[in-house]
GROMACS .gro file of C-alpha atoms in nm:
model
  336
    1MET     CA    1  16.274   7.973   9.040
    2THR     CA    2  16.409   7.994   9.380
    3ASP     CA    3  16.807   7.953   9.462
    4GLN     CA    4  16.847   7.603   9.527
    5ALA     CA    5  16.674   7.510   9.203
    6VAL     CA    6  16.969   7.736   9.024
    7GLY     CA    7  17.198   7.568   9.295
    8TRP     CA    8  17.102   7.214   9.130
    9GLU     CA    9  17.174   7.347   8.800
   10LEU     CA   10  17.507   7.488   8.883
   11GLU     CA   11  17.631   7.214   9.129
   12LEU     CA   12  17.633   6.944   8.849
   13PRO     CA   13  17.736   6.955   8.469
   14PRO     CA   14  17.315   6.936   8.286
   15LEU     CA   15  17.268   6.634   8.122
   16ILE     CA   16  17.204   6.641   7.764
   17ASN     CA   17  16.841   6.439   7.630
   18GLY     CA   18  16.780   6.145   7.732
   19THR     CA   19  17.091   5.889   7.643
   20ASN     CA   20  17.411   6.118   7.601
   21ASP     CA   21  17.633   6.272   7.857
   22SER     CA   22  17.605   6.646   8.021
   23PRO     CA   23  17.875   6.875   7.847
   24SER     CA   24  18.223   6.855   7.943
   25GLN     CA   25  18.349   7.180   8.158
   26ALA     CA   26  18.675   7.261   8.282
   27ILE     CA   27  18.754   7.234   8.681
   28ILE     CA   28  18.805   7.563   8.693
   29THR     CA   29  18.473   7.667   8.570
   30TRP     CA   30  18.321   7.441   8.769
   31LYS     CA   31  18.428   7.526   9.114
   32TRP     CA   32  18.351   7.906   8.994
   33CYS     CA   33  18.012   7.733   8.874
   34ILE     CA   34  17.939   7.555   9.198
   35SER     CA   35  18.102   7.840   9.435
   36ARG     CA   36  17.811   8.073   9.315
   37SER     CA   37  17.560   7.834   9.393
   38TYR     CA   38  17.504   7.830   9.728
   39SER     CA   39  17.282   8.083   9.927
   40SER     CA   40  17.308   8.002  10.266
   41PRO     CA   41  17.579   7.700  10.469
   42ASP     CA   42  17.312   7.471  10.464
   43ASP     CA   43  17.323   7.411  10.086
   44ILE     CA   44  17.685   7.315  10.089
   45GLN     CA   45  17.531   6.984  10.196
   46ASN     CA   46  17.305   6.979   9.880
   47ALA     CA   47  17.527   6.736   9.745
   48THR     CA   48  17.813   6.535   9.943
   49VAL     CA   49  18.059   6.259   9.760
   50GLU     CA   50  17.982   5.907   9.873
   51ALA     CA   51  18.308   5.746   9.738
   52ILE     CA   52  18.573   5.806   9.458
   53ARG     CA   53  18.661   5.533   9.219
   54TRP     CA   54  18.990   5.532   9.052
   55PHE     CA   55  18.990   5.418   8.746
   56LYS     CA   56  19.263   5.256   8.518
   57ASN     CA   57  19.319   5.228   8.155
   58VAL     CA   58  19.479   4.829   7.941
   59GLU     CA   59  19.524   5.016   7.664
   60GLY     CA   60  19.675   5.295   7.451
   61LEU     CA   61  19.878   5.547   7.701
   62GLU     CA   62  19.635   5.372   8.059
   63HIS     CA   63  19.498   5.682   8.128
   64GLU     CA   64  19.351   5.719   8.428
   65PHE     CA   65  19.069   5.929   8.589
   66LEU     CA   66  18.829   5.885   8.886
   67VAL     CA   67  18.467   5.842   8.909
   68VAL     CA   68  18.272   5.991   9.167
   69THR     CA   69  17.949   5.867   9.339
   70VAL     CA   70  17.730   6.177   9.477
   71GLN     CA   71  17.471   6.173   9.701
   72ARG     CA   72  17.191   6.459   9.652
   73ARG     CA   73  16.960   6.547   9.909
   74GLY     CA   74  16.619   6.449   9.724
   75ARG     CA   75  16.720   6.370   9.413
   76GLY     CA   76  16.953   6.033   9.449
   77THR     CA   77  17.321   5.963   9.307
   78ALA     CA   78  17.478   6.121   9.029
   79THR     CA   79  17.771   5.972   8.913
   80LEU     CA   80  18.094   6.239   8.820
   81ARG     CA   81  18.406   6.179   8.590
   82LEU     CA   82  18.703   6.359   8.687
   83GLU     CA   83  19.026   6.354   8.470
   84ARG     CA   84  19.344   6.517   8.326
   85ARG     CA   85  19.381   6.507   7.924
   86PRO     CA   86  19.632   6.717   7.730
   87SER     CA   87  19.508   6.981   7.468
   88ARG     CA   88  19.389   6.794   7.135
   89ASP     CA   89  19.589   7.046   7.035
   90HIS     CA   90  19.945   6.989   7.109
   91VAL     CA   91  19.964   6.614   7.109
   92ASP     CA   92  20.057   6.615   6.739
   93ASN     CA   93  20.448   6.477   6.792
   94ILE     CA   94  20.605   6.366   7.159
   95THR     CA   95  20.757   6.712   7.223
   96ASP     CA   96  20.995   6.787   7.485
   97ASP     CA   97  20.695   7.027   7.602
   98PHE     CA   98  20.505   6.733   7.618
   99VAL     CA   99  20.692   6.504   7.764
  100GLY     CA  100  20.835   6.734   8.046
  101ASN     CA  101  21.164   6.555   8.096
  102PRO     CA  102  21.382   6.558   7.810
  103GLU     CA  103  21.648   6.347   7.917
  104VAL     CA  104  21.446   6.079   8.034
  105LEU     CA  105  21.326   6.059   7.723
  106GLU     CA  106  21.634   6.081   7.525
  107GLN     CA  107  21.750   5.762   7.791
  108LEU     CA  108  21.429   5.521   7.656
  109PRO     CA  109  21.488   5.245   7.422
  110ALA     CA  110  21.443   5.281   7.060
  111ALA     CA  111  21.137   5.045   7.107
  112ILE     CA  112  20.955   5.194   7.365
  113HIS     CA  113  21.007   5.566   7.224
  114GLU     CA  114  20.807   5.395   6.912
  115GLN     CA  115  20.550   5.259   7.168
  116LEU     CA  116  20.491   5.561   7.337
  117ARG     CA  117  20.467   5.740   6.956
  118ARG     CA  118  20.134   5.498   6.852
  119ASP     CA  119  19.983   5.547   7.212
  120VAL     CA  120  19.982   5.885   7.149
  121GLU     CA  121  19.809   5.877   6.835
  122GLN     CA  122  19.536   5.663   6.994
  123GLU     CA  123  19.533   5.930   7.295
  124LYS     CA  124  19.472   6.207   6.963
  125LYS     CA  125  19.162   5.962   6.891
  126ALA     CA  126  19.023   5.986   7.205
  127LEU     CA  127  19.092   6.316   7.273
  128SER     CA  128  18.885   6.377   6.881
  129ARG     CA  129  18.612   6.261   7.114
  130HIS     CA  130  18.478   6.448   7.448
  131VAL     CA  131  18.818   6.653   7.504
  132VAL     CA  132  18.688   7.076   7.540
  133LYS     CA  133  18.947   7.204   7.259
  134ILE     CA  134  19.107   7.519   7.400
  135PRO     CA  135  19.359   7.812   7.265
  136ASP     CA  136  19.691   7.719   7.211
  137LYS     CA  137  19.933   7.831   7.511
  138LYS     CA  138  20.250   7.827   7.386
  139GLU     CA  139  20.518   7.770   7.699
  140ASN     CA  140  20.379   7.458   7.726
  141VAL     CA  141  20.121   7.179   7.658
  142GLN     CA  142  19.821   7.295   7.783
  143ASN     CA  143  19.566   7.084   7.982
  144ASN     CA  144  19.246   6.982   8.014
  145ASP     CA  145  19.118   6.919   8.390
  146THR     CA  146  18.738   6.786   8.285
  147ILE     CA  147  18.465   6.687   8.466
  148VAL     CA  148  18.165   6.523   8.297
  149GLN     CA  149  17.891   6.409   8.462
  150VAL     CA  150  17.799   6.055   8.305
  151ARG     CA  151  17.504   5.852   8.279
  152ASN     CA  152  17.700   5.529   8.369
  153SER     CA  153  17.752   5.426   8.681
  154ASP     CA  154  18.094   5.313   8.639
  155GLY     CA  155  18.173   5.629   8.451
  156GLN     CA  156  18.222   5.548   8.041
  157LEU     CA  157  18.126   5.771   7.846
  158SER     CA  158  17.827   5.784   7.588
  159CYS     CA  159  18.050   5.838   7.370
  160CYS     CA  160  18.282   5.547   7.376
  161PHE     CA  161  18.379   5.195   7.541
  162GLU     CA  162  18.710   5.184   7.691
  163LYS     CA  163  18.865   4.885   7.864
  164VAL     CA  164  18.938   4.963   8.196
  165SER     CA  165  19.078   4.847   8.606
  166LEU     CA  166  18.978   4.969   8.883
  167VAL     CA  167  19.295   5.085   9.107
  168ALA     CA  168  19.120   5.138   9.457
  169THR     CA  169  18.813   5.331   9.567
  170TYR     CA  170  18.753   5.457   9.832
  171SER     CA  171  18.467   5.508  10.050
  172PHE     CA  172  18.375   5.738  10.302
  173GLU     CA  173  18.306   5.741  10.662
  174THR     CA  174  18.090   6.083  10.654
  175PRO     CA  175  17.969   6.175  10.299
  176PHE     CA  176  18.171   6.537  10.316
  177PRO     CA  177  18.051   6.807  10.089
  178LEU     CA  178  18.063   6.804   9.656
  179ARG     CA  179  18.168   7.154   9.687
  180ASP     CA  180  18.517   7.085   9.908
  181LEU     CA  181  18.595   6.793   9.629
  182VAL     CA  182  18.578   7.037   9.331
  183PHE     CA  183  18.775   7.265   9.561
  184ALA     CA  184  19.032   7.034   9.564
  185ALA     CA  185  19.021   7.016   9.182
  186SER     CA  186  19.081   7.329   9.163
  187GLU     CA  187  19.375   7.373   9.388
  188VAL     CA  188  19.518   7.058   9.228
  189SER     CA  189  19.482   7.151   8.883
  190GLN     CA  190  19.594   7.555   8.921
  191HIS     CA  191  19.953   7.371   9.055
  192SER     CA  192  20.079   7.263   8.749
  193ASP     CA  193  19.871   7.363   8.404
  194ALA     CA  194  20.015   7.175   8.212
  195TYR     CA  195  19.992   6.889   8.067
  196LEU     CA  196  20.398   6.680   8.136
  197LEU     CA  197  20.356   6.320   7.930
  198LEU     CA  198  20.649   6.197   8.204
  199LEU     CA  199  20.555   6.427   8.564
  200GLN     CA  200  20.189   6.597   8.556
  201GLN     CA  201  19.939   6.395   8.350
  202CYS     CA  202  19.650   6.228   8.433
  203TYR     CA  203  19.875   5.954   8.651
  204TRP     CA  204  20.021   6.285   8.849
  205PHE     CA  205  19.608   6.432   8.834
  206CYS     CA  206  19.384   6.157   9.014
  207ARG     CA  207  19.681   6.073   9.313
  208THR     CA  208  19.711   6.447   9.382
  209ILE     CA  209  19.327   6.460   9.407
  210VAL     CA  210  19.255   6.141   9.598
  211GLY     CA  211  19.591   6.266   9.817
  212VAL     CA  212  19.486   6.620   9.889
  213ILE     CA  213  19.095   6.442  10.032
  214VAL     CA  214  19.218   6.107  10.190
  215LYS     CA  215  19.470   6.339  10.399
  216ASN     CA  216  19.110   6.546  10.500
  217TYR     CA  217  18.879   6.298  10.467
  218PRO     CA  218  18.865   6.024  10.693
  219CYS     CA  219  18.788   5.678  10.473
  220ALA     CA  220  18.784   5.283  10.341
  221ILE     CA  221  19.023   5.215  10.076
  222GLU     CA  222  18.993   4.888   9.862
  223GLU     CA  223  19.227   4.843   9.698
  224GLY     CA  224  19.224   4.786   9.298
  225PRO     CA  225  19.349   4.479   9.061
  226VAL     CA  226  19.588   4.781   8.949
  227PHE     CA  227  19.623   4.927   9.258
  228LYS     CA  228  20.035   4.860   9.212
  229ALA     CA  229  20.077   4.955   8.843
  230SER     CA  230  19.858   5.259   8.925
  231GLY     CA  231  20.119   5.578   8.763
  232THR     CA  232  20.294   5.311   8.521
  233TYR     CA  233  20.331   5.247   8.150
  234THR     CA  234  20.303   4.925   8.027
  235VAL     CA  235  20.454   4.839   7.700
  236LYS     CA  236  20.250   4.670   7.539
  237ALA     CA  237  20.376   4.336   7.361
  238LEU     CA  238  20.769   4.373   7.427
  239ARG     CA  239  20.931   4.207   7.737
  240PHE     CA  240  21.029   4.569   7.957
  241PRO     CA  241  20.876   4.665   8.308
  242PRO     CA  242  20.641   4.899   8.320
  243LEU     CA  243  20.792   5.216   8.304
  244GLN     CA  244  20.705   5.403   8.713
  245ILE     CA  245  20.536   5.773   8.541
  246ASN     CA  246  20.391   5.933   8.947
  247GLN     CA  247  20.502   5.865   9.242
  248ASP     CA  248  20.347   5.989   9.602
  249ASN     CA  249  20.476   6.360   9.656
  250SER     CA  250  20.376   6.409   9.977
  251ASN     CA  251  20.523   6.725   9.976
  252GLU     CA  252  20.355   6.866   9.779
  253VAL     CA  253  20.042   6.716   9.807
  254GLN     CA  254  20.066   6.932  10.196
  255THR     CA  255  20.113   7.261  10.000
  256ILE     CA  256  19.792   7.200   9.819
  257SER     CA  257  19.619   7.047  10.090
  258ASP     CA  258  19.681   7.381  10.228
  259LYS     CA  259  19.608   7.600  10.003
  260PHE     CA  260  19.274   7.401   9.975
  261LYS     CA  261  19.198   7.443  10.341
  262GLU     CA  262  19.257   7.756  10.318
  263SER     CA  263  19.039   7.823  10.007
  264ILE     CA  264  18.707   7.694  10.172
  265GLN     CA  265  18.809   7.884  10.489
  266ARG     CA  266  18.682   8.187  10.257
  267HIS     CA  267  18.438   8.071  10.079
  268ASP     CA  268  18.307   7.958  10.419
  269GLU     CA  269  18.305   8.282  10.587
  270GLU     CA  270  18.192   8.457  10.197
  271ILE     CA  271  17.850   8.222  10.243
  272LEU     CA  272  17.769   8.285  10.586
  273LYS     CA  273  17.857   8.647  10.448
  274LYS     CA  274  17.579   8.622  10.162
  275TYR     CA  275  17.363   8.461  10.395
  276MET     CA  276  17.383   8.656  10.690
  277ASP     CA  277  17.364   9.004  10.429
  278GLY     CA  278  16.997   8.851  10.244
  279ALA     CA  279  16.812   8.573  10.358
  280GLY     CA  280  16.989   8.435  10.645
  281GLY     CA  281  17.032   8.834  10.773
  282LYS     CA  282  16.625   8.838  10.675
  283ALA     CA  283  16.550   8.549  10.873
  284ILE     CA  284  16.763   8.619  11.193
  285GLU     CA  285  16.590   8.970  11.229
  286LYS     CA  286  16.265   8.774  11.179
  287GLU     CA  287  16.353   8.532  11.447
  288ARG     CA  288  16.489   8.844  11.690
  289ALA     CA  289  16.175   9.064  11.663
  290ASP     CA  290  15.939   8.739  11.691
  291LYS     CA  291  16.105   8.647  12.031
  292GLU     CA  292  16.068   9.001  12.075
  293GLU     CA  293  15.663   8.943  12.051
  294GLN     CA  294  15.677   8.625  12.261
  295ARG     CA  295  15.845   8.797  12.526
  296ARG     CA  296  15.567   9.069  12.496
  297LYS     CA  297  15.293   8.844  12.442
  298ASP     CA  298  15.440   8.672  12.802
  299ALA     CA  299  15.528   8.970  12.991
  300GLU     CA  300  15.144   9.036  12.956
  301GLU     CA  301  14.977   8.723  12.992
  302ARG     CA  302  15.186   8.722  13.341
  303VAL     CA  303  15.030   9.058  13.437
  304ARG     CA  304  14.759   8.939  13.331
  305ARG     CA  305  14.767   8.577  13.555
  306VAL     CA  306  14.878   8.888  13.834
  307CYS     CA  307  14.624   9.051  13.774
  308LYS     CA  308  14.398   8.785  13.838
  309GLU     CA  309  14.536   8.611  14.093
  310ARG     CA  310  14.483   8.928  14.298
  311ASP     CA  311  14.146   8.993  14.208
  312GLU     CA  312  14.107   8.563  14.338
  313LEU     CA  313  14.280   8.690  14.647
  314ASN     CA  314  14.107   9.000  14.740
  315GLU     CA  315  13.699   8.823  14.655
  316LYS     CA  316  13.903   8.499  14.872
  317VAL     CA  317  13.974   8.782  15.203
  318LYS     CA  318  13.618   9.003  15.132
  319GLN     CA  319  13.402   8.600  15.221
  320MET     CA  320  13.643   8.555  15.432
  321GLU     CA  321  13.621   8.895  15.647
  322GLU     CA  322  13.168   8.875  15.504
  323GLU     CA  323  13.159   8.558  15.689
  324ARG     CA  324  13.328   8.632  15.966
  325GLU     CA  325  13.107   8.975  16.003
  326ARG     CA  326  12.808   8.710  16.001
  327ARG     CA  327  12.916   8.569  16.308
  328LYS     CA  328  13.011   8.795  16.482
  329GLN     CA  329  12.686   8.926  16.461
  330THR     CA  330  12.480   8.541  16.472
  331GLN     CA  331  12.726   8.494  16.849
  332ALA     CA  332  12.556   8.855  16.904
  333GLY     CA  333  12.246   8.802  16.914
  334SER     CA  334  12.269   8.440  17.063
  335PHE     CA  335  12.320   8.617  17.342
  336ASN     CA  336  12.028   8.851  17.316
   0.00000   0.00000   0.00000
């Protein structure tokens, strides 16, 4: 199996059977796999991101997720779904840890508090279908930041259908490597590894990834029907205004963006070294040897050409001398 074939298997979680999506893979694991799948700087261009769409569920906790369109060199497109959910072990109750800001929770009207509980119960059902189960983490509520390759171009999971609306579409003027998206998502995931309902949840996860990417790659932004509702939670059937759960944080995005660029630079250096120590170094050595051999052949050819030109010149000189001698003899005979 070639390095490139291995790379393809590691770049995208593989689809299962003929109808199912890929298994859900932790983003940190995805980064580990993809960072080791390249053998040369050129391999990084195997898969590029053309567009990112940001969706919002219209029910329950109004879960938000990202759908990424990937162009694979020589293999068409693929659709990836990135999202943050809590560990299903930690949503039995809306605890202080789960909310992340108990003071805010206490200030909510009882009706909103009750609605939150009902929506969390609905979230538990969703978690039981497609979220990776991970060990307990006592100090806070562990997140599940995952990537799934889906068959549905709108990011719908094969195990369930969600009612969603589009927040925004980001189309990139120049497609950028999928590797860069993976590293950006990983930096965001590591920046906060806790799921906090009112602080660092799916809203924060989507907004922050998009913020880091847009900061580093030019794109056209098309607002969707619920663009202004991103980061909000609506209490159904009650006349309460939507709760603004998450907003832009430019300082946080800048901090993560700086770490992201550093990680990309380190990885570029690692891949270049790997390439030079392996096939790249051999290729360069072969190219050097080939050039040296060509220079030797060219030099030999120049010597042969000079020798040939010298011989031809000598022959012409000889012929001219012979012709001059014949003329002298002819003139001497005429005088006699």
